[in-house]
PDB file of C-alpha atoms in Angstrom:
ATOM      1  CA  MET A   1      79.553 -33.762  54.614  1.00  0.00           C
ATOM      2  CA  ALA A   2      78.298 -34.034  50.645  1.00  0.00           C
ATOM      3  CA  TYR A   3      75.578 -35.806  50.111  1.00  0.00           C
ATOM      4  CA  GLU A   4      73.207 -36.830  47.348  1.00  0.00           C
ATOM      5  CA  THR A   5      69.851 -35.188  47.504  1.00  0.00           C
ATOM      6  CA  LEU A   6      70.371 -32.522  50.885  1.00  0.00           C
ATOM      7  CA  LYS A   7      72.187 -29.629  50.916  1.00  0.00           C
ATOM      8  CA  VAL A   8      74.469 -28.747  54.061  1.00  0.00           C
ATOM      9  CA  ALA A   9      75.698 -25.586  54.744  1.00  0.00           C
ATOM     10  CA  THR A  10      77.089 -24.068  57.726  1.00  0.00           C
ATOM     11  CA  ASP A  11      78.280 -19.803  58.704  1.00  0.00           C
ATOM     12  CA  THR A  12      81.024 -18.858  61.115  1.00  0.00           C
ATOM     13  CA  ARG A  13      78.203 -17.720  63.168  1.00  0.00           C
ATOM     14  CA  GLY A  14      76.544 -21.324  63.788  1.00  0.00           C
ATOM     15  CA  VAL A  15      73.711 -20.909  61.744  1.00  0.00           C
ATOM     16  CA  CYS A  16      73.358 -24.055  59.586  1.00  0.00           C
ATOM     17  CA  GLN A  17      70.940 -24.517  56.043  1.00  0.00           C
ATOM     18  CA  ILE A  18      70.366 -27.985  55.285  1.00  0.00           C
ATOM     19  CA  THR A  19      68.644 -28.062  51.879  1.00  0.00           C
ATOM     20  CA  LEU A  20      65.786 -30.398  50.417  1.00  0.00           C
ATOM     21  CA  ALA A  21      68.170 -30.829  46.863  1.00  0.00           C
ATOM     22  CA  ARG A  22      65.773 -33.050  44.315  1.00  0.00           C
ATOM     23  CA  PRO A  23      63.897 -29.921  42.904  1.00  0.00           C
ATOM     24  CA  ASP A  24      63.305 -31.642  40.187  1.00  0.00           C
ATOM     25  CA  VAL A  25      60.170 -33.961  41.787  1.00  0.00           C
ATOM     26  CA  HIS A  26      59.824 -30.955  43.761  1.00  0.00           C
ATOM     27  CA  ASN A  27      62.098 -32.285  46.794  1.00  0.00           C
ATOM     28  CA  ALA A  28      60.217 -35.150  47.585  1.00  0.00           C
ATOM     29  CA  MET A  29      61.311 -38.002  50.280  1.00  0.00           C
ATOM     30  CA  ASN A  30      62.806 -40.723  49.642  1.00  0.00           C
ATOM     31  CA  LYS A  31      64.583 -43.196  50.934  1.00  0.00           C
ATOM     32  CA  ALA A  32      67.732 -41.565  50.609  1.00  0.00           C
ATOM     33  CA  LEU A  33      67.260 -37.803  51.400  1.00  0.00           C
ATOM     34  CA  ILE A  34      65.394 -40.046  54.223  1.00  0.00           C
ATOM     35  CA  ALA A  35      68.494 -41.283  55.663  1.00  0.00           C
ATOM     36  CA  GLU A  36      70.044 -38.681  54.864  1.00  0.00           C
ATOM     37  CA  MET A  37      68.205 -36.621  57.084  1.00  0.00           C
ATOM     38  CA  ARG A  38      69.267 -39.056  60.067  1.00  0.00           C
ATOM     39  CA  ASP A  39      73.064 -38.422  59.774  1.00  0.00           C
ATOM     40  CA  ALA A  40      73.025 -34.523  59.625  1.00  0.00           C
ATOM     41  CA  VAL A  41      70.123 -34.066  61.841  1.00  0.00           C
ATOM     42  CA  ARG A  42      72.856 -36.425  64.214  1.00  0.00           C
ATOM     43  CA  ASN A  43      75.625 -34.600  63.151  1.00  0.00           C
ATOM     44  CA  ILE A  44      74.314 -31.563  63.740  1.00  0.00           C
ATOM     45  CA  ALA A  45      73.157 -32.876  67.362  1.00  0.00           C
ATOM     46  CA  GLY A  46      76.894 -33.542  68.489  1.00  0.00           C
ATOM     47  CA  ASP A  47      78.879 -30.318  66.671  1.00  0.00           C
ATOM     48  CA  GLU A  48      78.331 -27.826  69.628  1.00  0.00           C
ATOM     49  CA  THR A  49      78.950 -25.081  67.460  1.00  0.00           C
ATOM     50  CA  ILE A  50      76.429 -25.533  65.421  1.00  0.00           C
ATOM     51  CA  ARG A  51      74.017 -22.962  67.240  1.00  0.00           C
ATOM     52  CA  VAL A  52      70.731 -22.403  65.137  1.00  0.00           C
ATOM     53  CA  VAL A  53      69.129 -24.742  62.271  1.00  0.00           C
ATOM     54  CA  VAL A  54      67.588 -23.259  58.621  1.00  0.00           C
ATOM     55  CA  LEU A  55      65.387 -26.012  56.955  1.00  0.00           C
ATOM     56  CA  THR A  56      64.386 -25.309  53.836  1.00  0.00           C
ATOM     57  CA  GLY A  57      63.640 -26.683  49.806  1.00  0.00           C
ATOM     58  CA  GLU A  58      65.901 -25.265  46.711  1.00  0.00           C
ATOM     59  CA  GLY A  59      64.335 -24.735  43.310  1.00  0.00           C
ATOM     60  CA  LYS A  60      60.312 -23.945  43.643  1.00  0.00           C
ATOM     61  CA  SER A  61      58.566 -25.824  46.586  1.00  0.00           C
ATOM     62  CA  PHE A  62      59.338 -26.876  50.038  1.00  0.00           C
ATOM     63  CA  CYS A  63      58.705 -30.910  50.257  1.00  0.00           C
ATOM     64  CA  ALA A  64      55.467 -32.522  48.411  1.00  0.00           C
ATOM     65  CA  GLY A  65      56.545 -35.279  50.467  1.00  0.00           C
ATOM     66  CA  GLY A  66      56.659 -39.131  49.668  1.00  0.00           C
ATOM     67  CA  ASP A  67      58.175 -39.448  46.335  1.00  0.00           C
ATOM     68  CA  LEU A  68      55.966 -41.844  44.743  1.00  0.00           C
ATOM     69  CA  ARG A  69      58.385 -43.453  42.950  1.00  0.00           C
ATOM     70  CA  TRP A  70      59.507 -45.041  46.427  1.00  0.00           C
ATOM     71  CA  MET A  71      56.606 -45.322  47.538  1.00  0.00           C
ATOM     72  CA  GLU A  72      55.315 -47.671  45.328  1.00  0.00           C
ATOM     73  CA  ALA A  73      58.504 -49.241  45.215  1.00  0.00           C
ATOM     74  CA  ASN A  74      57.171 -49.353  49.316  1.00  0.00           C
ATOM     75  CA  ALA A  75      54.028 -50.679  48.421  1.00  0.00           C
ATOM     76  CA  ALA A  76      55.612 -54.184  46.625  1.00  0.00           C
ATOM     77  CA  MET A  77      56.909 -55.029  49.344  1.00  0.00           C
ATOM     78  CA  ALA A  78      56.076 -57.368  52.820  1.00  0.00           C
ATOM     79  CA  ARG A  79      55.117 -56.136  55.509  1.00  0.00           C
ATOM     80  CA  GLU A  80      57.735 -56.362  57.930  1.00  0.00           C
ATOM     81  CA  ASP A  81      59.828 -54.273  55.255  1.00  0.00           C
ATOM     82  CA  ARG A  82      56.909 -51.537  54.630  1.00  0.00           C
ATOM     83  CA  ILE A  83      57.267 -51.895  58.064  1.00  0.00           C
ATOM     84  CA  HIS A  84      60.712 -50.643  58.322  1.00  0.00           C
ATOM     85  CA  GLU A  85      60.433 -48.416  55.626  1.00  0.00           C
ATOM     86  CA  ALA A  86      57.752 -46.259  58.189  1.00  0.00           C
ATOM     87  CA  GLY A  87      59.947 -46.700  60.842  1.00  0.00           C
ATOM     88  CA  GLU A  88      62.951 -44.881  58.696  1.00  0.00           C
ATOM     89  CA  LEU A  89      60.924 -41.785  57.984  1.00  0.00           C
ATOM     90  CA  ALA A  90      58.819 -41.843  62.007  1.00  0.00           C
ATOM     91  CA  ASP A  91      62.301 -41.767  63.240  1.00  0.00           C
ATOM     92  CA  MET A  92      64.176 -39.314  61.104  1.00  0.00           C
ATOM     93  CA  LEU A  93      61.024 -36.714  62.161  1.00  0.00           C
ATOM     94  CA  TYR A  94      60.957 -37.951  65.876  1.00  0.00           C
ATOM     95  CA  GLU A  95      65.295 -36.975  65.323  1.00  0.00           C
ATOM     96  CA  LEU A  96      64.886 -33.483  63.841  1.00  0.00           C
ATOM     97  CA  ASP A  97      60.905 -32.792  66.858  1.00  0.00           C
ATOM     98  CA  THR A  98      63.944 -33.106  68.857  1.00  0.00           C
ATOM     99  CA  LEU A  99      67.874 -31.540  67.806  1.00  0.00           C
ATOM    100  CA  PRO A 100      68.631 -30.133  71.062  1.00  0.00           C
ATOM    101  CA  LYS A 101      68.999 -26.964  68.035  1.00  0.00           C
ATOM    102  CA  PRO A 102      66.123 -24.237  67.167  1.00  0.00           C
ATOM    103  CA  VAL A 103      64.687 -25.290  64.212  1.00  0.00           C
ATOM    104  CA  ILE A 104      63.425 -22.535  61.385  1.00  0.00           C
ATOM    105  CA  GLY A 105      61.193 -24.227  58.961  1.00  0.00           C
ATOM    106  CA  ARG A 106      62.139 -21.784  55.859  1.00  0.00           C
ATOM    107  CA  ILE A 107      58.825 -22.427  53.479  1.00  0.00           C
ATOM    108  CA  ASN A 108      59.459 -21.463  49.866  1.00  0.00           C
ATOM    109  CA  GLY A 109      57.144 -23.074  48.526  1.00  0.00           C
ATOM    110  CA  ALA A 110      54.288 -26.085  48.192  1.00  0.00           C
ATOM    111  CA  ALA A 111      54.316 -28.594  50.757  1.00  0.00           C
ATOM    112  CA  TYR A 112      51.789 -31.487  51.184  1.00  0.00           C
ATOM    113  CA  GLY A 113      52.103 -34.590  53.114  1.00  0.00           C
ATOM    114  CA  GLY A 114      55.413 -35.310  54.172  1.00  0.00           C
ATOM    115  CA  GLY A 115      55.607 -32.195  53.813  1.00  0.00           C
ATOM    116  CA  THR A 116      53.692 -30.847  56.117  1.00  0.00           C
ATOM    117  CA  GLY A 117      54.895 -33.223  58.578  1.00  0.00           C
ATOM    118  CA  MET A 118      58.526 -32.022  58.265  1.00  0.00           C
ATOM    119  CA  MET A 119      57.549 -27.883  58.814  1.00  0.00           C
ATOM    120  CA  SER A 120      55.475 -29.807  62.035  1.00  0.00           C
ATOM    121  CA  VAL A 121      58.722 -30.366  63.531  1.00  0.00           C
ATOM    122  CA  CYS A 122      60.270 -26.913  63.178  1.00  0.00           C
ATOM    123  CA  ASP A 123      60.469 -24.862  65.806  1.00  0.00           C
ATOM    124  CA  LEU A 124      59.407 -22.076  64.298  1.00  0.00           C
ATOM    125  CA  THR A 125      58.179 -21.341  60.446  1.00  0.00           C
ATOM    126  CA  ILE A 126      57.994 -19.018  57.853  1.00  0.00           C
ATOM    127  CA  GLY A 127      56.512 -19.472  55.276  1.00  0.00           C
ATOM    128  CA  VAL A 128      55.209 -17.984  51.404  1.00  0.00           C
ATOM    129  CA  ARG A 129      52.268 -16.305  50.297  1.00  0.00           C
ATOM    130  CA  THR A 130      51.871 -18.045  47.125  1.00  0.00           C
ATOM    131  CA  ALA A 131      53.205 -21.429  49.070  1.00  0.00           C
ATOM    132  CA  ARG A 132      50.139 -24.143  48.505  1.00  0.00           C
ATOM    133  CA  PHE A 133      49.353 -26.770  51.020  1.00  0.00           C
ATOM    134  CA  GLY A 134      47.680 -29.896  51.502  1.00  0.00           C
ATOM    135  CA  LEU A 135      47.197 -33.399  53.072  1.00  0.00           C
ATOM    136  CA  THR A 136      46.620 -35.410  50.605  1.00  0.00           C
ATOM    137  CA  GLU A 137      47.219 -38.718  51.935  1.00  0.00           C
ATOM    138  CA  VAL A 138      43.179 -40.279  52.040  1.00  0.00           C
ATOM    139  CA  ARG A 139      42.378 -38.932  48.193  1.00  0.00           C
ATOM    140  CA  LEU A 140      45.463 -41.739  47.308  1.00  0.00           C
ATOM    141  CA  GLY A 141      43.426 -43.607  49.429  1.00  0.00           C
ATOM    142  CA  LEU A 142      46.603 -43.378  52.195  1.00  0.00           C
ATOM    143  CA  ILE A 143      46.472 -42.605  55.812  1.00  0.00           C
ATOM    144  CA  PRO A 144      48.408 -39.634  57.204  1.00  0.00           C
ATOM    145  CA  ALA A 145      50.093 -41.817  59.799  1.00  0.00           C
ATOM    146  CA  THR A 146      53.861 -41.112  60.589  1.00  0.00           C
ATOM    147  CA  ILE A 147      53.342 -37.628  60.317  1.00  0.00           C
ATOM    148  CA  SER A 148      49.679 -37.159  62.194  1.00  0.00           C
ATOM    149  CA  PRO A 149      51.132 -36.910  65.765  1.00  0.00           C
ATOM    150  CA  TYR A 150      53.686 -33.682  64.591  1.00  0.00           C
ATOM    151  CA  VAL A 151      50.941 -32.201  62.440  1.00  0.00           C
ATOM    152  CA  VAL A 152      48.346 -33.000  65.001  1.00  0.00           C
ATOM    153  CA  ARG A 153      50.047 -31.195  67.770  1.00  0.00           C
ATOM    154  CA  ALA A 154      50.483 -27.868  65.751  1.00  0.00           C
ATOM    155  CA  MET A 155      47.381 -28.182  64.247  1.00  0.00           C
ATOM    156  CA  GLY A 156      45.237 -29.261  66.698  1.00  0.00           C
ATOM    157  CA  PRO A 157      42.657 -32.050  66.526  1.00  0.00           C
ATOM    158  CA  GLY A 158      39.440 -29.817  65.730  1.00  0.00           C
ATOM    159  CA  ASN A 159      41.555 -28.242  62.722  1.00  0.00           C
ATOM    160  CA  ALA A 160      43.408 -31.570  61.699  1.00  0.00           C
ATOM    161  CA  ARG A 161      39.797 -33.261  60.742  1.00  0.00           C
ATOM    162  CA  LYS A 162      39.393 -29.873  58.216  1.00  0.00           C
ATOM    163  CA  VAL A 163      42.761 -30.900  55.836  1.00  0.00           C
ATOM    164  CA  PHE A 164      42.525 -34.351  56.710  1.00  0.00           C
ATOM    165  CA  PHE A 165      39.655 -36.143  55.720  1.00  0.00           C
ATOM    166  CA  SER A 166      38.705 -33.811  52.175  1.00  0.00           C
ATOM    167  CA  GLY A 167      42.431 -34.081  51.107  1.00  0.00           C
ATOM    168  CA  ARG A 168      42.153 -30.240  50.041  1.00  0.00           C
ATOM    169  CA  LEU A 169      44.480 -27.234  49.150  1.00  0.00           C
ATOM    170  CA  PHE A 170      44.445 -24.744  50.787  1.00  0.00           C
ATOM    171  CA  SER A 171      46.227 -21.170  51.171  1.00  0.00           C
ATOM    172  CA  ALA A 172      49.478 -19.832  52.761  1.00  0.00           C
ATOM    173  CA  GLU A 173      46.293 -17.320  54.788  1.00  0.00           C
ATOM    174  CA  GLU A 174      45.056 -20.948  55.643  1.00  0.00           C
ATOM    175  CA  ALA A 175      47.807 -22.412  56.732  1.00  0.00           C
ATOM    176  CA  HIS A 176      48.708 -19.317  59.260  1.00  0.00           C
ATOM    177  CA  GLY A 177      45.715 -19.873  60.845  1.00  0.00           C
ATOM    178  CA  LEU A 178      45.719 -23.407  60.833  1.00  0.00           C
ATOM    179  CA  ASN A 179      48.707 -22.524  62.939  1.00  0.00           C
ATOM    180  CA  LEU A 180      50.997 -24.813  60.482  1.00  0.00           C
ATOM    181  CA  LEU A 181      52.725 -21.817  59.923  1.00  0.00           C
ATOM    182  CA  GLY A 182      54.421 -18.848  61.822  1.00  0.00           C
ATOM    183  CA  GLN A 183      54.296 -15.908  59.212  1.00  0.00           C
ATOM    184  CA  VAL A 184      53.218 -15.585  55.852  1.00  0.00           C
ATOM    185  CA  VAL A 185      55.521 -13.526  53.945  1.00  0.00           C
ATOM    186  CA  ALA A 186      55.446 -12.372  50.874  1.00  0.00           C
ATOM    187  CA  PRO A 187      58.503 -14.457  48.783  1.00  0.00           C
ATOM    188  CA  GLU A 188      61.140 -11.583  48.074  1.00  0.00           C
ATOM    189  CA  ASP A 189      60.296 -10.597  52.326  1.00  0.00           C
ATOM    190  CA  LEU A 190      61.712 -14.709  53.020  1.00  0.00           C
ATOM    191  CA  ASP A 191      65.007 -14.369  53.781  1.00  0.00           C
ATOM    192  CA  ALA A 192      64.983 -11.213  55.785  1.00  0.00           C
ATOM    193  CA  ALA A 193      62.196 -12.715  57.841  1.00  0.00           C
ATOM    194  CA  VAL A 194      64.284 -16.215  58.495  1.00  0.00           C
ATOM    195  CA  GLU A 195      67.469 -14.023  59.121  1.00  0.00           C
ATOM    196  CA  LYS A 196      65.165 -11.900  61.888  1.00  0.00           C
ATOM    197  CA  GLU A 197      64.040 -14.760  63.666  1.00  0.00           C
ATOM    198  CA  VAL A 198      67.948 -16.281  63.837  1.00  0.00           C
ATOM    199  CA  VAL A 199      69.393 -13.801  65.125  1.00  0.00           C
ATOM    200  CA  GLU A 200      67.207 -13.849  68.050  1.00  0.00           C
ATOM    201  CA  PHE A 201      67.544 -16.864  68.829  1.00  0.00           C
ATOM    202  CA  LEU A 202      71.668 -16.725  68.607  1.00  0.00           C
ATOM    203  CA  GLN A 203      70.717 -14.543  71.555  1.00  0.00           C
ATOM    204  CA  ALA A 204      70.001 -16.931  73.754  1.00  0.00           C
ATOM    205  CA  ALA A 205      72.665 -19.710  75.899  1.00  0.00           C
ATOM    206  CA  PRO A 206      72.281 -22.721  73.747  1.00  0.00           C
ATOM    207  CA  SER A 207      72.308 -25.184  76.473  1.00  0.00           C
ATOM    208  CA  ALA A 208      68.889 -23.242  77.911  1.00  0.00           C
ATOM    209  CA  ILE A 209      67.566 -23.763  74.396  1.00  0.00           C
ATOM    210  CA  ALA A 210      68.055 -27.162  74.376  1.00  0.00           C
ATOM    211  CA  ALA A 211      67.304 -27.715  78.062  1.00  0.00           C
ATOM    212  CA  THR A 212      64.022 -26.219  77.368  1.00  0.00           C
ATOM    213  CA  LYS A 213      63.082 -27.270  73.745  1.00  0.00           C
ATOM    214  CA  ARG A 214      63.077 -31.296  75.558  1.00  0.00           C
ATOM    215  CA  LEU A 215      61.433 -28.970  78.859  1.00  0.00           C
ATOM    216  CA  VAL A 216      58.343 -28.608  76.252  1.00  0.00           C
TER     217      VAL A 216
END
């Protein structure tokens, strides 16, 4: 399907790449992107020809988190409407997290706030050495509410406290140490590193992967 905020393409092996395609705002999430991601994930979940999913961003960034204009519009809403919008994001993360296919995060650049949440629902993450990361919500007077179950699961509570409470930015090497990134590579090696993992996943039985993911 054609989307406004995503690019979705599947090769002959059944490897589907979802690209966040709002490079002018560093692939920040808004209402449209969240809705389109949910639709894409539902379609992928029901497509038996798709065996592996690669999630990445277009341009220099992976995902800058929530679009400020979307967040400002949400702040002006009635409480029940704000809860609904947060619920849409929560459902998107849950659907990605429980997608019955292996999901590789191809982290091509910076990820902040909700972008780290997107990383945390990937089964495996590979990022470029030049990328920077941050859970910056507290610096905006907010909390990392919707993403926190996934980020804390990935990092552990102690590591999450180190970066949640200050909102500071940190390097790809530190993200690796915090267990947010599984592997750190030079930008020119990113595609080869992702492809190596894709090949490994393609050796396994899709139904067994799906069942094992439910088990985990």
